[in-house]
Amino acid sequence: QKEVEQDPGPLSVPEGAIVSLNCTYSNSAFQYFMWYRQYSRKGPELLMYTYSSGNKEDGRFTAQVDKSSKYISLFIRDSQPSDSATYLCAMRPVFGGTSYGKLTFGQGTILTVHP
Amino acid sequence: EAGVTQFPSHSVIEKGQTVTLRCDPISGHDNLYWYRRVMGKEIKFLLHFVKESKQDESGMPNNRFLAERTGGTYSTLKVQPAELEDSGVYFCASSQDKGGGTDTQYFGPGTRLTVL
């Protein structure tokens, strides 16, 4: 079983739609949760960063973490064609009070926003 | 400020040959990571340098892979001899802080390795 599960899609939505992207995980040690965006032939770029449970909003993007359900989400409001990319969730563990740098990624969801 | 750079962008080699990938992190970043994405799979961690020391190499698949970071600046990842299953995109990332917590990793564009 993978530590992080993410539906690879692809997901296709019309411009202006609300997009919901999700990941589930199995490792209780994950405490830091990230969403990366990756355009074709580029490296992943950090989009949102959340520590432990709760919500975080940044412009059109909202990240949610529910540690009790081991479930994280990214919402994109008023989606634009420029949002078309692969979205990757990533997580980082804490063991014995020490945070480690290693990231564990989901498979990524391919999103297309069409005009 | 220049981002993380990787060289080459694409490499095609025959099974059994040797390939060396290079990563230049953002200047001043002590932490350097290598990750790999095999087709159809998720990006997977390979190893983590803090300056010139290997902090965590738990993701290195086998002893055909050798990573170095002499002088704590750029890093190389050598695959010798290459096998078909080594094909994929190799990403390098660097970060400034302690390498954990809210420390942000900045990724390079990747090296696409094809082993025939």
PDB file of C-alpha atoms in Angstrom, chain B:
ATOM      1  CA  GLU B   1      18.664  34.911  -8.331  1.00  0.00           C
ATOM      2  CA  ALA B   2      19.196  31.735 -10.349  1.00  0.00           C
ATOM      3  CA  GLY B   3      17.071  28.741  -9.475  1.00  0.00           C
ATOM      4  CA  VAL B   4      18.138  25.121  -9.214  1.00  0.00           C
ATOM      5  CA  THR B   5      19.764  24.009 -12.444  1.00  0.00           C
ATOM      6  CA  GLN B   6      20.276  20.486 -13.715  1.00  0.00           C
ATOM      7  CA  PHE B   7      22.397  19.104 -16.500  1.00  0.00           C
ATOM      8  CA  PRO B   8      21.812  17.484 -18.902  1.00  0.00           C
ATOM      9  CA  SER B   9      18.124  18.088 -19.524  1.00  0.00           C
ATOM     10  CA  HIS B  10      17.869  14.806 -21.378  1.00  0.00           C
ATOM     11  CA  SER B  11      20.140  11.775 -21.648  1.00  0.00           C
ATOM     12  CA  VAL B  12      19.706   8.646 -23.734  1.00  0.00           C
ATOM     13  CA  ILE B  13      22.095   5.784 -23.020  1.00  0.00           C
ATOM     14  CA  GLU B  14      22.415   2.072 -23.642  1.00  0.00           C
ATOM     15  CA  LYS B  15      21.901  -0.470 -20.895  1.00  0.00           C
ATOM     16  CA  GLY B  16      25.197  -1.082 -19.127  1.00  0.00           C
ATOM     17  CA  GLN B  17      26.600   2.388 -19.776  1.00  0.00           C
ATOM     18  CA  THR B  18      27.364   5.010 -17.167  1.00  0.00           C
ATOM     19  CA  VAL B  19      25.608   8.343 -16.804  1.00  0.00           C
ATOM     20  CA  THR B  20      26.352  11.242 -14.502  1.00  0.00           C
ATOM     21  CA  LEU B  21      23.708  13.813 -13.666  1.00  0.00           C
ATOM     22  CA  ARG B  22      24.597  17.177 -12.202  1.00  0.00           C
ATOM     23  CA  CYS B  23      22.659  19.545  -9.958  1.00  0.00           C
ATOM     24  CA  ASP B  24      23.576  23.102  -9.029  1.00  0.00           C
ATOM     25  CA  PRO B  25      21.481  24.249  -6.064  1.00  0.00           C
ATOM     26  CA  ILE B  26      20.473  27.782  -5.274  1.00  0.00           C
ATOM     27  CA  SER B  27      23.494  29.626  -3.898  1.00  0.00           C
ATOM     28  CA  GLY B  28      23.676  29.427  -0.114  1.00  0.00           C
ATOM     29  CA  HIS B  29      21.349  26.443   0.207  1.00  0.00           C
ATOM     30  CA  ASP B  30      22.885  23.834   2.485  1.00  0.00           C
ATOM     31  CA  ASN B  31      20.238  21.190   1.809  1.00  0.00           C
ATOM     32  CA  LEU B  32      20.222  19.304  -1.465  1.00  0.00           C
ATOM     33  CA  TYR B  33      17.833  16.520  -2.370  1.00  0.00           C
ATOM     34  CA  TRP B  34      17.577  14.032  -5.209  1.00  0.00           C
ATOM     35  CA  TYR B  35      14.223  12.585  -6.256  1.00  0.00           C
ATOM     36  CA  ARG B  36      13.171  10.360  -9.141  1.00  0.00           C
ATOM     37  CA  ARG B  37       9.949   9.871 -11.036  1.00  0.00           C
ATOM     38  CA  VAL B  38       9.555   6.652 -12.964  1.00  0.00           C
ATOM     39  CA  MET B  39       6.845   6.735 -15.643  1.00  0.00           C
ATOM     40  CA  GLY B  40       3.392   6.240 -14.206  1.00  0.00           C
ATOM     41  CA  LYS B  41       4.608   6.432 -10.622  1.00  0.00           C
ATOM     42  CA  GLU B  42       4.946   9.105  -7.992  1.00  0.00           C
ATOM     43  CA  ILE B  43       8.060  11.209  -7.373  1.00  0.00           C
ATOM     44  CA  LYS B  44      10.221   9.290  -4.916  1.00  0.00           C
ATOM     45  CA  PHE B  45      12.937  10.500  -2.588  1.00  0.00           C
ATOM     46  CA  LEU B  46      16.467   9.247  -3.195  1.00  0.00           C
ATOM     47  CA  LEU B  47      18.708  11.104  -0.774  1.00  0.00           C
ATOM     48  CA  HIS B  48      19.382  14.281   1.182  1.00  0.00           C
ATOM     49  CA  PHE B  49      22.680  16.146   1.616  1.00  0.00           C
ATOM     50  CA  VAL B  50      23.368  18.723   4.275  1.00  0.00           C
ATOM     51  CA  LYS B  51      26.372  20.552   2.893  1.00  0.00           C
ATOM     52  CA  GLU B  52      28.706  17.741   1.837  1.00  0.00           C
ATOM     53  CA  SER B  53      27.325  15.101   4.218  1.00  0.00           C
ATOM     54  CA  LYS B  54      24.673  12.527   3.395  1.00  0.00           C
ATOM     55  CA  GLN B  55      21.879  13.116   5.915  1.00  0.00           C
ATOM     56  CA  ASP B  56      19.506  10.480   4.591  1.00  0.00           C
ATOM     57  CA  GLU B  57      20.133   8.040   1.749  1.00  0.00           C
ATOM     58  CA  SER B  58      17.272   5.690   2.562  1.00  0.00           C
ATOM     59  CA  GLY B  59      15.745   6.077  -0.903  1.00  0.00           C
ATOM     60  CA  MET B  60      18.769   5.041  -2.960  1.00  0.00           C
ATOM     61  CA  PRO B  61      17.601   1.952  -4.870  1.00  0.00           C
ATOM     62  CA  ASN B  62      20.884   0.009  -4.964  1.00  0.00           C
ATOM     63  CA  ASN B  63      24.647   0.339  -5.122  1.00  0.00           C
ATOM     64  CA  ARG B  64      24.598   1.209  -8.821  1.00  0.00           C
ATOM     65  CA  PHE B  65      23.718   4.725  -7.731  1.00  0.00           C
ATOM     66  CA  LEU B  66      26.397   6.994  -6.285  1.00  0.00           C
ATOM     67  CA  ALA B  67      25.737  10.553  -5.169  1.00  0.00           C
ATOM     68  CA  GLU B  68      28.396  13.061  -4.236  1.00  0.00           C
ATOM     69  CA  ARG B  69      28.494  16.660  -3.145  1.00  0.00           C
ATOM     70  CA  THR B  70      32.117  17.606  -2.807  1.00  0.00           C
ATOM     71  CA  GLY B  71      32.659  20.991  -1.199  1.00  0.00           C
ATOM     72  CA  GLY B  72      28.991  21.303  -0.360  1.00  0.00           C
ATOM     73  CA  THR B  73      28.092  23.070  -3.603  1.00  0.00           C
ATOM     74  CA  TYR B  74      26.952  21.169  -6.677  1.00  0.00           C
ATOM     75  CA  SER B  75      26.055  17.495  -6.588  1.00  0.00           C
ATOM     76  CA  THR B  76      26.412  14.617  -9.019  1.00  0.00           C
ATOM     77  CA  LEU B  77      24.412  11.428  -9.267  1.00  0.00           C
ATOM     78  CA  LYS B  78      26.123   8.627 -11.125  1.00  0.00           C
ATOM     79  CA  VAL B  79      24.368   5.509 -12.352  1.00  0.00           C
ATOM     80  CA  GLN B  80      26.746   2.668 -13.190  1.00  0.00           C
ATOM     81  CA  PRO B  81      25.880   0.417 -14.914  1.00  0.00           C
ATOM     82  CA  ALA B  82      22.500   1.730 -16.026  1.00  0.00           C
ATOM     83  CA  GLU B  83      19.551  -0.659 -16.274  1.00  0.00           C
ATOM     84  CA  LEU B  84      16.259  -0.266 -18.153  1.00  0.00           C
ATOM     85  CA  GLU B  85      14.337   0.369 -14.923  1.00  0.00           C
ATOM     86  CA  ASP B  86      16.498   3.418 -14.194  1.00  0.00           C
ATOM     87  CA  SER B  87      14.663   5.367 -16.899  1.00  0.00           C
ATOM     88  CA  GLY B  88      12.726   8.298 -15.529  1.00  0.00           C
ATOM     89  CA  VAL B  89      13.009  11.934 -14.577  1.00  0.00           C
ATOM     90  CA  TYR B  90      15.558  12.801 -11.915  1.00  0.00           C
ATOM     91  CA  PHE B  91      14.810  15.936  -9.934  1.00  0.00           C
ATOM     92  CA  CYS B  92      17.105  17.881  -7.690  1.00  0.00           C
ATOM     93  CA  ALA B  93      15.831  20.258  -5.027  1.00  0.00           C
ATOM     94  CA  SER B  94      17.530  22.582  -2.585  1.00  0.00           C
ATOM     95  CA  SER B  95      16.483  24.389   0.567  1.00  0.00           C
ATOM     96  CA  GLN B  96      18.003  26.899   2.898  1.00  0.00           C
ATOM     97  CA  ASP B  97      17.055  26.042   6.435  1.00  0.00           C
ATOM     98  CA  LYS B  98      17.339  23.016   8.640  1.00  0.00           C
ATOM     99  CA  GLY B  99      15.785  20.713   6.080  1.00  0.00           C
ATOM    100  CA  GLY B 100      12.569  20.029   7.942  1.00  0.00           C
ATOM    101  CA  GLY B 101       9.486  21.794   9.215  1.00  0.00           C
ATOM    102  CA  THR B 102       8.387  24.639   7.001  1.00  0.00           C
ATOM    103  CA  ASP B 103      11.629  24.633   5.018  1.00  0.00           C
ATOM    104  CA  THR B 104      10.743  25.070   1.337  1.00  0.00           C
ATOM    105  CA  GLN B 105      12.356  22.875  -1.268  1.00  0.00           C
ATOM    106  CA  TYR B 106      12.942  24.471  -4.671  1.00  0.00           C
ATOM    107  CA  PHE B 107      13.044  22.020  -7.535  1.00  0.00           C
ATOM    108  CA  GLY B 108      15.072  22.018 -10.696  1.00  0.00           C
ATOM    109  CA  PRO B 109      13.543  21.185 -14.102  1.00  0.00           C
ATOM    110  CA  GLY B 110      14.773  17.602 -13.949  1.00  0.00           C
ATOM    111  CA  THR B 111      16.937  15.363 -16.110  1.00  0.00           C
ATOM    112  CA  ARG B 112      15.026  12.944 -18.287  1.00  0.00           C
ATOM    113  CA  LEU B 113      17.007   9.698 -18.452  1.00  0.00           C
ATOM    114  CA  THR B 114      16.189   7.059 -21.039  1.00  0.00           C
ATOM    115  CA  VAL B 115      17.985   3.719 -20.873  1.00  0.00           C
ATOM    116  CA  LEU B 116      17.630   1.609 -24.031  1.00  0.00           C
TER     117      LEU B 116
END
